[in-house]
PDB file of C-alpha atoms and ligand atoms in Angstrom:
ATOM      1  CA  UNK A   1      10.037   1.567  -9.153  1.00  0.00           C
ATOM      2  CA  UNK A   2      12.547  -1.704  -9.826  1.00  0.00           C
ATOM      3  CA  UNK A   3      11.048  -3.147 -12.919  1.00  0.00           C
ATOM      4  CA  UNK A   4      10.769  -6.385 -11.960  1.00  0.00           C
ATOM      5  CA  UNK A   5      10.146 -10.002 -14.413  1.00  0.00           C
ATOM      6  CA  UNK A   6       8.153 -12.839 -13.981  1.00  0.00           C
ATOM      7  CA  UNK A   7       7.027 -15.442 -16.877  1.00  0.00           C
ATOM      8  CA  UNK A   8       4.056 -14.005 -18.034  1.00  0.00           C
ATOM      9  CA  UNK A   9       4.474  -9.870 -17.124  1.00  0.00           C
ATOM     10  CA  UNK A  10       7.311  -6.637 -16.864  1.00  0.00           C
ATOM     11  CA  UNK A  11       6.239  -4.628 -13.506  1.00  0.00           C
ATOM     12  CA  UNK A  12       7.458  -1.567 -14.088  1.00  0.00           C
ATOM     13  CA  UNK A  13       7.025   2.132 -13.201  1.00  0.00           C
ATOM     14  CA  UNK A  14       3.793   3.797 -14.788  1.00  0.00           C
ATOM     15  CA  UNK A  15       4.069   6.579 -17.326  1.00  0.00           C
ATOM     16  CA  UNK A  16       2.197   9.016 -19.075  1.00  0.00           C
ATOM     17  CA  UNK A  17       1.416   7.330 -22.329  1.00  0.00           C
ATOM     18  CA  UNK A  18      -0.386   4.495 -20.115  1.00  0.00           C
ATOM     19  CA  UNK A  19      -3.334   6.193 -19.566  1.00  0.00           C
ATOM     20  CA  UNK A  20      -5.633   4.928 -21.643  1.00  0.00           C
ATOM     21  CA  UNK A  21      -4.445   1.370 -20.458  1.00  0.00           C
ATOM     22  CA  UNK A  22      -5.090   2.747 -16.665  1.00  0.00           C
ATOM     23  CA  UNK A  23      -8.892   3.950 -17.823  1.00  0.00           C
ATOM     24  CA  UNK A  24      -9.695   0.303 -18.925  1.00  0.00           C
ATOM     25  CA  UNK A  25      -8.609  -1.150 -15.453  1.00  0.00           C
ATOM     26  CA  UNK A  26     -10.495   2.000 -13.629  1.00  0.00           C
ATOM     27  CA  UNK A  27     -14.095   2.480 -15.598  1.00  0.00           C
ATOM     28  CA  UNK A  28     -15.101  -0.577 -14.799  1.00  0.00           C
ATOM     29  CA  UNK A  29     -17.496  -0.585 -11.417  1.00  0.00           C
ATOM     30  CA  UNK A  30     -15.772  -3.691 -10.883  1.00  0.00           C
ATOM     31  CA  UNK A  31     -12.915  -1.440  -9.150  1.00  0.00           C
ATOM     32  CA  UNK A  32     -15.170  -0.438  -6.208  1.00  0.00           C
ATOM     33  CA  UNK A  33     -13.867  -3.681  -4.430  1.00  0.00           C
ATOM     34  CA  UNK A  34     -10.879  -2.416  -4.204  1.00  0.00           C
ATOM     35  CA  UNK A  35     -11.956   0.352  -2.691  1.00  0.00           C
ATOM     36  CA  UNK A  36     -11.876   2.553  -5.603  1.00  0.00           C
ATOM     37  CA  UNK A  37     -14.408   4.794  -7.770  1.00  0.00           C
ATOM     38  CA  UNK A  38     -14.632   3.815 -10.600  1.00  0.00           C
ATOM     39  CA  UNK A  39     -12.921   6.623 -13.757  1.00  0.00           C
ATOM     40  CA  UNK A  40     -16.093   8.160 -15.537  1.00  0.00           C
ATOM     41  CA  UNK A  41     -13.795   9.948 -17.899  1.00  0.00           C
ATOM     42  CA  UNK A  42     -10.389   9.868 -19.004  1.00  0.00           C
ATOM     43  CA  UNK A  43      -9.859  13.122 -17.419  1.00  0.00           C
ATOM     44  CA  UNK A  44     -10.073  11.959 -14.528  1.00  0.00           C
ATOM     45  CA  UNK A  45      -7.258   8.735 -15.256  1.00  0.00           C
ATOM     46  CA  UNK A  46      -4.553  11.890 -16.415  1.00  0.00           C
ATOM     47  CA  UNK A  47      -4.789  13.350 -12.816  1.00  0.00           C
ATOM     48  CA  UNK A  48      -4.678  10.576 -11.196  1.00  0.00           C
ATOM     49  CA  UNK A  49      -1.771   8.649 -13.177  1.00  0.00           C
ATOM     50  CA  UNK A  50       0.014  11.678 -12.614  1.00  0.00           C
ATOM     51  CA  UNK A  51      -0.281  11.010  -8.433  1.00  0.00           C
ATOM     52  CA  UNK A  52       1.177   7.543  -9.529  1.00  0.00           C
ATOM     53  CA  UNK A  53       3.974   8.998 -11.415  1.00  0.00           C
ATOM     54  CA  UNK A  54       4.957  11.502  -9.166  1.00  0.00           C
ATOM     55  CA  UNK A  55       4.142   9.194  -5.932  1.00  0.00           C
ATOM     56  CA  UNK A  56       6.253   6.512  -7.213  1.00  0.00           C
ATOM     57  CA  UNK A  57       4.969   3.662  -5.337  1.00  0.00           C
ATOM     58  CA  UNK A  58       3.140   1.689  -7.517  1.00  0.00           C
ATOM     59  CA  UNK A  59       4.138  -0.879 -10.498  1.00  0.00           C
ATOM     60  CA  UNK A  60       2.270  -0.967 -13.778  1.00  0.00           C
ATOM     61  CA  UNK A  61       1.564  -5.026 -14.672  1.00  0.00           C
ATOM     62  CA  UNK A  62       2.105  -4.961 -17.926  1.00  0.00           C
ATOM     63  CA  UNK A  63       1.836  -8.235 -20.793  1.00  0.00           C
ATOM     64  CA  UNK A  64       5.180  -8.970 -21.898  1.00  0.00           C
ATOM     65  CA  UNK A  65       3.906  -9.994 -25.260  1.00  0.00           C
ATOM     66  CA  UNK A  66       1.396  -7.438 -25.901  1.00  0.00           C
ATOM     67  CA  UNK A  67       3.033  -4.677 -23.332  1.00  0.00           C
ATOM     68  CA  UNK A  68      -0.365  -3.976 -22.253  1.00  0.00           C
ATOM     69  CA  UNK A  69      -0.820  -2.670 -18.810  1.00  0.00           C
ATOM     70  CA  UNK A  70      -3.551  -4.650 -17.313  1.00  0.00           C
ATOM     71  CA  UNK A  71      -2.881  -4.283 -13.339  1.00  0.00           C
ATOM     72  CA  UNK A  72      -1.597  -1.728 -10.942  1.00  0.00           C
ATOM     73  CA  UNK A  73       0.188  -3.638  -7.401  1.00  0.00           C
ATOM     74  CA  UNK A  74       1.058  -0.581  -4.408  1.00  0.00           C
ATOM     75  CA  UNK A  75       3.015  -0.584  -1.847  1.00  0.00           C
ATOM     76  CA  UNK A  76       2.631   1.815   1.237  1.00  0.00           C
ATOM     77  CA  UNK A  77       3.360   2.276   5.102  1.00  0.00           C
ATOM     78  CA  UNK A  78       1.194   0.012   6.942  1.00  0.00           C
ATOM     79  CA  UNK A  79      -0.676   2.930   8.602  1.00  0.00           C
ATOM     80  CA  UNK A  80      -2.080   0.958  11.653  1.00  0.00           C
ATOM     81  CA  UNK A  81       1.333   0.291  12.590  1.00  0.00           C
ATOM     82  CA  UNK A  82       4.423   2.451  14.346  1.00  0.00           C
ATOM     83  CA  UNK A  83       6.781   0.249  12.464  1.00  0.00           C
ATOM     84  CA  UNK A  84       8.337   2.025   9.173  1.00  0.00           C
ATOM     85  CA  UNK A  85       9.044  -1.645   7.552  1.00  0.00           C
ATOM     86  CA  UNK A  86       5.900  -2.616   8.092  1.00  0.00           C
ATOM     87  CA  UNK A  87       4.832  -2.417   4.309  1.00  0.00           C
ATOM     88  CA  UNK A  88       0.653  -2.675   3.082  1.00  0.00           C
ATOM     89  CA  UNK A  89       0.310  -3.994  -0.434  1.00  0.00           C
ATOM     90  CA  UNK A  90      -3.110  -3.436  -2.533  1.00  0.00           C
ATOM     91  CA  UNK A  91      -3.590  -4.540  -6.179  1.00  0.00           C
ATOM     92  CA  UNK A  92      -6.249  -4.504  -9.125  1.00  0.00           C
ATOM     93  CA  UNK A  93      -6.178  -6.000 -12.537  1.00  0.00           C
ATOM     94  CA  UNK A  94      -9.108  -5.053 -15.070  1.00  0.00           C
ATOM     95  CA  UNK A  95     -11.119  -7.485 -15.412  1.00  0.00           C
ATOM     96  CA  UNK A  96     -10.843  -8.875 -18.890  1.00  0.00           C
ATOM     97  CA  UNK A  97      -8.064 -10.974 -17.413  1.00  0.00           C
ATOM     98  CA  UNK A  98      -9.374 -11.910 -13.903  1.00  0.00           C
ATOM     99  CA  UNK A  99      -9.300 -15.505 -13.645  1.00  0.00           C
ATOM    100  CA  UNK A 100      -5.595 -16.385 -15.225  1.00  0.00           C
ATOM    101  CA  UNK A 101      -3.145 -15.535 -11.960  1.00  0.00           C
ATOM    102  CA  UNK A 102      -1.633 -12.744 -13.126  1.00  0.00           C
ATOM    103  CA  UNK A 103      -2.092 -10.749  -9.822  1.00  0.00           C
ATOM    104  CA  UNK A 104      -0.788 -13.649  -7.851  1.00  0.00           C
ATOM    105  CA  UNK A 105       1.940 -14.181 -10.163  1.00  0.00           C
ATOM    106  CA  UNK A 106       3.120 -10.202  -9.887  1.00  0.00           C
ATOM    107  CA  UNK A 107       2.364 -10.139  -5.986  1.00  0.00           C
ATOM    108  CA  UNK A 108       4.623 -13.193  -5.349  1.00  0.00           C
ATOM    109  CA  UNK A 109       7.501 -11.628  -7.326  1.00  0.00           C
ATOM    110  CA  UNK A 110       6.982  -8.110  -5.376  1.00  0.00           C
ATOM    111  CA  UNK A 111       6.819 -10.096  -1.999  1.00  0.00           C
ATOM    112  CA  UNK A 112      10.436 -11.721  -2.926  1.00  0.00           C
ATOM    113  CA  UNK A 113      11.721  -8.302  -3.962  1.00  0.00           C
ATOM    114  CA  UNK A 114      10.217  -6.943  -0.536  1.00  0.00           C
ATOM    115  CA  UNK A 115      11.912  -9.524   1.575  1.00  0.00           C
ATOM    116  CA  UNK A 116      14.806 -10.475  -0.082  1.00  0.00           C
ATOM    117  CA  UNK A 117      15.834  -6.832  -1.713  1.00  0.00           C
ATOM    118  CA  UNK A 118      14.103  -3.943   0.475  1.00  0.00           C
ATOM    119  CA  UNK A 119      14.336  -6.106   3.969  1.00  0.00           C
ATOM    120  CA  UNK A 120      10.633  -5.579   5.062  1.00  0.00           C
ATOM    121  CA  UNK A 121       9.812  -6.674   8.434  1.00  0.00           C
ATOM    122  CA  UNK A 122       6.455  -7.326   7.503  1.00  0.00           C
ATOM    123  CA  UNK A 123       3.708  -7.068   4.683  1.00  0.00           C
ATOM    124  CA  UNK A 124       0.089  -6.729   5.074  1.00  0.00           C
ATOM    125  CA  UNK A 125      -3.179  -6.536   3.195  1.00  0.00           C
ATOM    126  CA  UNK A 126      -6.591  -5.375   4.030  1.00  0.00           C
ATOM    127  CA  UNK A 127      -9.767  -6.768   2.232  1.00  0.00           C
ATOM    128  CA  UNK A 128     -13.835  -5.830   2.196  1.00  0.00           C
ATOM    129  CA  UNK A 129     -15.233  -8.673   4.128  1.00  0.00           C
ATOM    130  CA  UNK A 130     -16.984 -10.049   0.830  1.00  0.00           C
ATOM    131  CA  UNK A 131     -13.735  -9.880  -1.466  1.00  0.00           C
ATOM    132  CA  UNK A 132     -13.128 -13.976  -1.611  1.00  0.00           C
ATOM    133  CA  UNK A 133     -11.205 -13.196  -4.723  1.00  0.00           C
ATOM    134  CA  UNK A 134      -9.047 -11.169  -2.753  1.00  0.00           C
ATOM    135  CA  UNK A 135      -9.170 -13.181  -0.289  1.00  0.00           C
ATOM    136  CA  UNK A 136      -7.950 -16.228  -2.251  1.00  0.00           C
ATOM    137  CA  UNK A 137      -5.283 -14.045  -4.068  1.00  0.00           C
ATOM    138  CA  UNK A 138      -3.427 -13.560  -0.588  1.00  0.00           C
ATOM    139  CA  UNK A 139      -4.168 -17.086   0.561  1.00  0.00           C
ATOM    140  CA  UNK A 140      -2.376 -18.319  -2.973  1.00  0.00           C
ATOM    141  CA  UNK A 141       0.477 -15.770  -2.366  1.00  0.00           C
ATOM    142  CA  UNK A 142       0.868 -17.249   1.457  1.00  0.00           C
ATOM    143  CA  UNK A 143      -0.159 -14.617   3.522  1.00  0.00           C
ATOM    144  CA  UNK A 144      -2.244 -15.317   6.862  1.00  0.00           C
ATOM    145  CA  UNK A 145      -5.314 -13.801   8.412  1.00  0.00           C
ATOM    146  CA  UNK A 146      -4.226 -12.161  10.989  1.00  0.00           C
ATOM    147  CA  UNK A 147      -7.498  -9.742  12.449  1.00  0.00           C
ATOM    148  CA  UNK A 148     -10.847  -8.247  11.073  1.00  0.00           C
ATOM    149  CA  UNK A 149     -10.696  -4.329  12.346  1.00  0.00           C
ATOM    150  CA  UNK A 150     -14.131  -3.315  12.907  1.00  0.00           C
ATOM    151  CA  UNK A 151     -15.321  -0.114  10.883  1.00  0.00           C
ATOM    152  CA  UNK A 152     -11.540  -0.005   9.982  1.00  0.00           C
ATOM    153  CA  UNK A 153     -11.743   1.144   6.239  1.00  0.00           C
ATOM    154  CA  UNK A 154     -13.792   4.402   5.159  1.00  0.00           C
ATOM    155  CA  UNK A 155     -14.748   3.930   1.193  1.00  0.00           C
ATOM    156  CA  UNK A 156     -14.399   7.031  -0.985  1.00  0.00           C
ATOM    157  CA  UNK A 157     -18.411   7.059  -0.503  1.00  0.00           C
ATOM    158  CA  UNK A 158     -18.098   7.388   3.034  1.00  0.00           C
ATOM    159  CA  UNK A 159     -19.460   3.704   3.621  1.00  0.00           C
ATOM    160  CA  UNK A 160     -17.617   2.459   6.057  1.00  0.00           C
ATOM    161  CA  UNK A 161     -16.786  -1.721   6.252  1.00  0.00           C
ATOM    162  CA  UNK A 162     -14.601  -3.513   8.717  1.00  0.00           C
ATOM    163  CA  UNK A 163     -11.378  -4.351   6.890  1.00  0.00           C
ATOM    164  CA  UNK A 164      -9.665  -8.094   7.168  1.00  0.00           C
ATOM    165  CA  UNK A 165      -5.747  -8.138   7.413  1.00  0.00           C
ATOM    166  CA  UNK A 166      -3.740 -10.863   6.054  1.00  0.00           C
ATOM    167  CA  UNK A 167       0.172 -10.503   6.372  1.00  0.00           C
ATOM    168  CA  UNK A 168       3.230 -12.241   6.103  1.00  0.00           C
ATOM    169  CA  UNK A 169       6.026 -11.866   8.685  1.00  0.00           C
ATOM    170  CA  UNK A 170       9.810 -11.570   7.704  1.00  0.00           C
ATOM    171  CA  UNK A 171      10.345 -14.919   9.754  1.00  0.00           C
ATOM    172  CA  UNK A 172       7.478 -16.787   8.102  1.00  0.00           C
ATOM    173  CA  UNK A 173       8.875 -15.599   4.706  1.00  0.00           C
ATOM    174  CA  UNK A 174      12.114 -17.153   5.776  1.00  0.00           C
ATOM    175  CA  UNK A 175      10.723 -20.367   6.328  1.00  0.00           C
ATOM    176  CA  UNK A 176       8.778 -20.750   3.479  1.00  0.00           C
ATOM    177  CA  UNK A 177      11.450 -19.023   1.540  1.00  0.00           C
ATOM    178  CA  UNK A 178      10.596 -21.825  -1.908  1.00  0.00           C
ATOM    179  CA  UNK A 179       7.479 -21.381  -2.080  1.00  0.00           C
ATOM    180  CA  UNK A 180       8.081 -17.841  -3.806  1.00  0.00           C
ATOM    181  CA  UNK A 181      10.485 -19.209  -6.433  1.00  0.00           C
TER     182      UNK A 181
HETATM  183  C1  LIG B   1      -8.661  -9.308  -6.710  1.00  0.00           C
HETATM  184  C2  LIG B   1      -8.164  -9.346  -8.155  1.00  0.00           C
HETATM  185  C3  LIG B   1      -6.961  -8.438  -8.290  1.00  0.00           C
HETATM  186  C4  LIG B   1      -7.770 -10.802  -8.497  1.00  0.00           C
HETATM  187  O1  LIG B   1      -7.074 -10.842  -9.731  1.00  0.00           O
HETATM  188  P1  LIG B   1      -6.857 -12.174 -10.585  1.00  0.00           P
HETATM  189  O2  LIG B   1      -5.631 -12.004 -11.416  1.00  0.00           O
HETATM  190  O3  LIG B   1      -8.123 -12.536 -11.261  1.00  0.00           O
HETATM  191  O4  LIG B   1      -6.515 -13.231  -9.475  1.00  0.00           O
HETATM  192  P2  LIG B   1      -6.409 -14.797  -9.675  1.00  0.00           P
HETATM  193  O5  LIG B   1      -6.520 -15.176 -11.110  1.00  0.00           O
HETATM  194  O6  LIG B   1      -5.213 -15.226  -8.934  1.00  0.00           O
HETATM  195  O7  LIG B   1      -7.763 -15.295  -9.002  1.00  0.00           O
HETATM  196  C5  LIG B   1      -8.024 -15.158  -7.655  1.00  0.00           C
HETATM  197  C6  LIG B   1      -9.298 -15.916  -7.313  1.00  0.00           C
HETATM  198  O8  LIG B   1     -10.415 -15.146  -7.765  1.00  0.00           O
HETATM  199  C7  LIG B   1     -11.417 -16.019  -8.311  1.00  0.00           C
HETATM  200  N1  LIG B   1     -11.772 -15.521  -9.626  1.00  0.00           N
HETATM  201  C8  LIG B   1     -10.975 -14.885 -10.494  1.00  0.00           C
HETATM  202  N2  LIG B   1     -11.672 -14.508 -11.577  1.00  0.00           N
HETATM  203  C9  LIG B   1     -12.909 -14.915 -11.385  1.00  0.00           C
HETATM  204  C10 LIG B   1     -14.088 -14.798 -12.159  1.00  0.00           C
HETATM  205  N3  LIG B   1     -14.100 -14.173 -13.344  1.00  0.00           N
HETATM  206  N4  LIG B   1     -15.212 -15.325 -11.635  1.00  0.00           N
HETATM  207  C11 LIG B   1     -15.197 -15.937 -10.434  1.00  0.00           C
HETATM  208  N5  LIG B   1     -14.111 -16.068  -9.664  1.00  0.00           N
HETATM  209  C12 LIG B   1     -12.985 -15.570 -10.139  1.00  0.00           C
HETATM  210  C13 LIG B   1     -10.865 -17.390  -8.346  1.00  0.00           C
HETATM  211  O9  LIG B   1     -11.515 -18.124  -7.334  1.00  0.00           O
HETATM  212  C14 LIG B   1      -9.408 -17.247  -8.003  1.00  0.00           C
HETATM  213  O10 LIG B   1      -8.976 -18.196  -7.071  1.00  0.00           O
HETATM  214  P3  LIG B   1      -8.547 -19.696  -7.544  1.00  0.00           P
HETATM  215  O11 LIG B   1      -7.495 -19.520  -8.603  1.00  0.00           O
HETATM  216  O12 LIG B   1      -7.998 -20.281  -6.285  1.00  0.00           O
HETATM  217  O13 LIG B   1      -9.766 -20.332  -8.038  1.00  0.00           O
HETATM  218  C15 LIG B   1      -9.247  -8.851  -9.147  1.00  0.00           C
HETATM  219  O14 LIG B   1     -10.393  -9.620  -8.926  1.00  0.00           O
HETATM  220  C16 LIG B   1      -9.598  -7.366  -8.986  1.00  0.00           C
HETATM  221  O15 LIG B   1      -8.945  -6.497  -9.574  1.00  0.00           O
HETATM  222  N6  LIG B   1     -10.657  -7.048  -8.204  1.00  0.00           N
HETATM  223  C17 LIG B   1     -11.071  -5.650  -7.979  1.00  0.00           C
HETATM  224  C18 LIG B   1     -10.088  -4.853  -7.128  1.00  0.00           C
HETATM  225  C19 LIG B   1      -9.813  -5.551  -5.795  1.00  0.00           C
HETATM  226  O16 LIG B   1     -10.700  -6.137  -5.212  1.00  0.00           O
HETATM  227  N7  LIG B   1      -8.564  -5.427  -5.323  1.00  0.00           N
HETATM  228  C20 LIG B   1      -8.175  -5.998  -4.041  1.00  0.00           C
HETATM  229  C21 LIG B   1      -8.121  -4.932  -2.998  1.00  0.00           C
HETATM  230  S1  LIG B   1      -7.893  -5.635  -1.389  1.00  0.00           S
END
């Protein structure tokens, strides 16, 4: 991944001494809004930070002045569409620092580096209907609803919920071009 700066945090590309870093964002049950289940052992955080490594589509959020990695921001192909550069971002931050803007603060730096370096046509987002601090995160970062697809997100339960997308077109990026900077 580009390691990217903002004020506050270095988004870089994860490695292998991060795990224990990765295991406080993913034991908490907190996670599970994200989609996620949550890391019962650190076992578990090894095999899957070496799917980040190796998939290489996924920054670390890291402090700069404590270098602690505190969030995880990935970007994928926007599977309900035939449209290669139509990206899908997700994101959590443990949540001993919810509340301060770091996630908004990465995601707007990763939507300028989308736009303005990689030449996206378009980025979406998909939320559980009851994630308003999701919800608010991509409101803050200036993405718009766009639809609520019925039964459109399978948990790794099997529960199934109807998924809101929020995205933000290349033109409307454009536009609003300062309100990233
Ligand atoms: C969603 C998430 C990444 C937000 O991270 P964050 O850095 O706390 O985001 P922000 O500080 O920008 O806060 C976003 C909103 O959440 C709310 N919020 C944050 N922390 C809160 C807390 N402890 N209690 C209540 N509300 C809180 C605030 O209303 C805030 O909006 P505001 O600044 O307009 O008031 C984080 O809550 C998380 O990791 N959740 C679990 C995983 C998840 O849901 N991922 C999204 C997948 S779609």
């Amino acid at each position: 991944m580009m390691t990217l700066e903002t004020q506050r945090l270095i988004l870089r590309e994860w490695r292998k001494t991060d795990v224990s870093d990765l295991f406080d964002i993913m034991k908490n049950s907190s996670v599970i809004m994200g989609g996620w289940e949550p890391h019962s052992n650190i076992n578990i955080t090894g095999d899957v930070l070496n799917e980040y490594i190796e998939s290489d589509d996924r920054w670390a959020v890291s402090l700069k002045d404590s270098k602690k990695v505190i969030g995880c921001v990935r970007v994928y192909p926007d599977n309900n569409r035939g449209n290669f550069y139509a990206k899908s971002i997700n994101y959590v931050l443990s949540e001993d620092y919810w509340g301060n803007g770091y996630i908004t603060e990465a995601m707007k730096r990763i939507i300028k580096y989308l736009f303005e370096e990689l030449d996206i046509d378009l980025l979406s987002a998909f939320h559980y209907p009851d994630n308003i601090k999701s919800k608010k995160v991509l409101e803050k970062c200036g993405f718009e609803y766009e639809i609520t697809i019925e039964q459109g997100s399978k948990r790794f339960d099997g529960k199934v919920f109807d998924a809101v997308c929020y995205s933000i077109l290349k033109s409307d990026y454009i536009e609003n071009k300062l309100h990233y900077n």
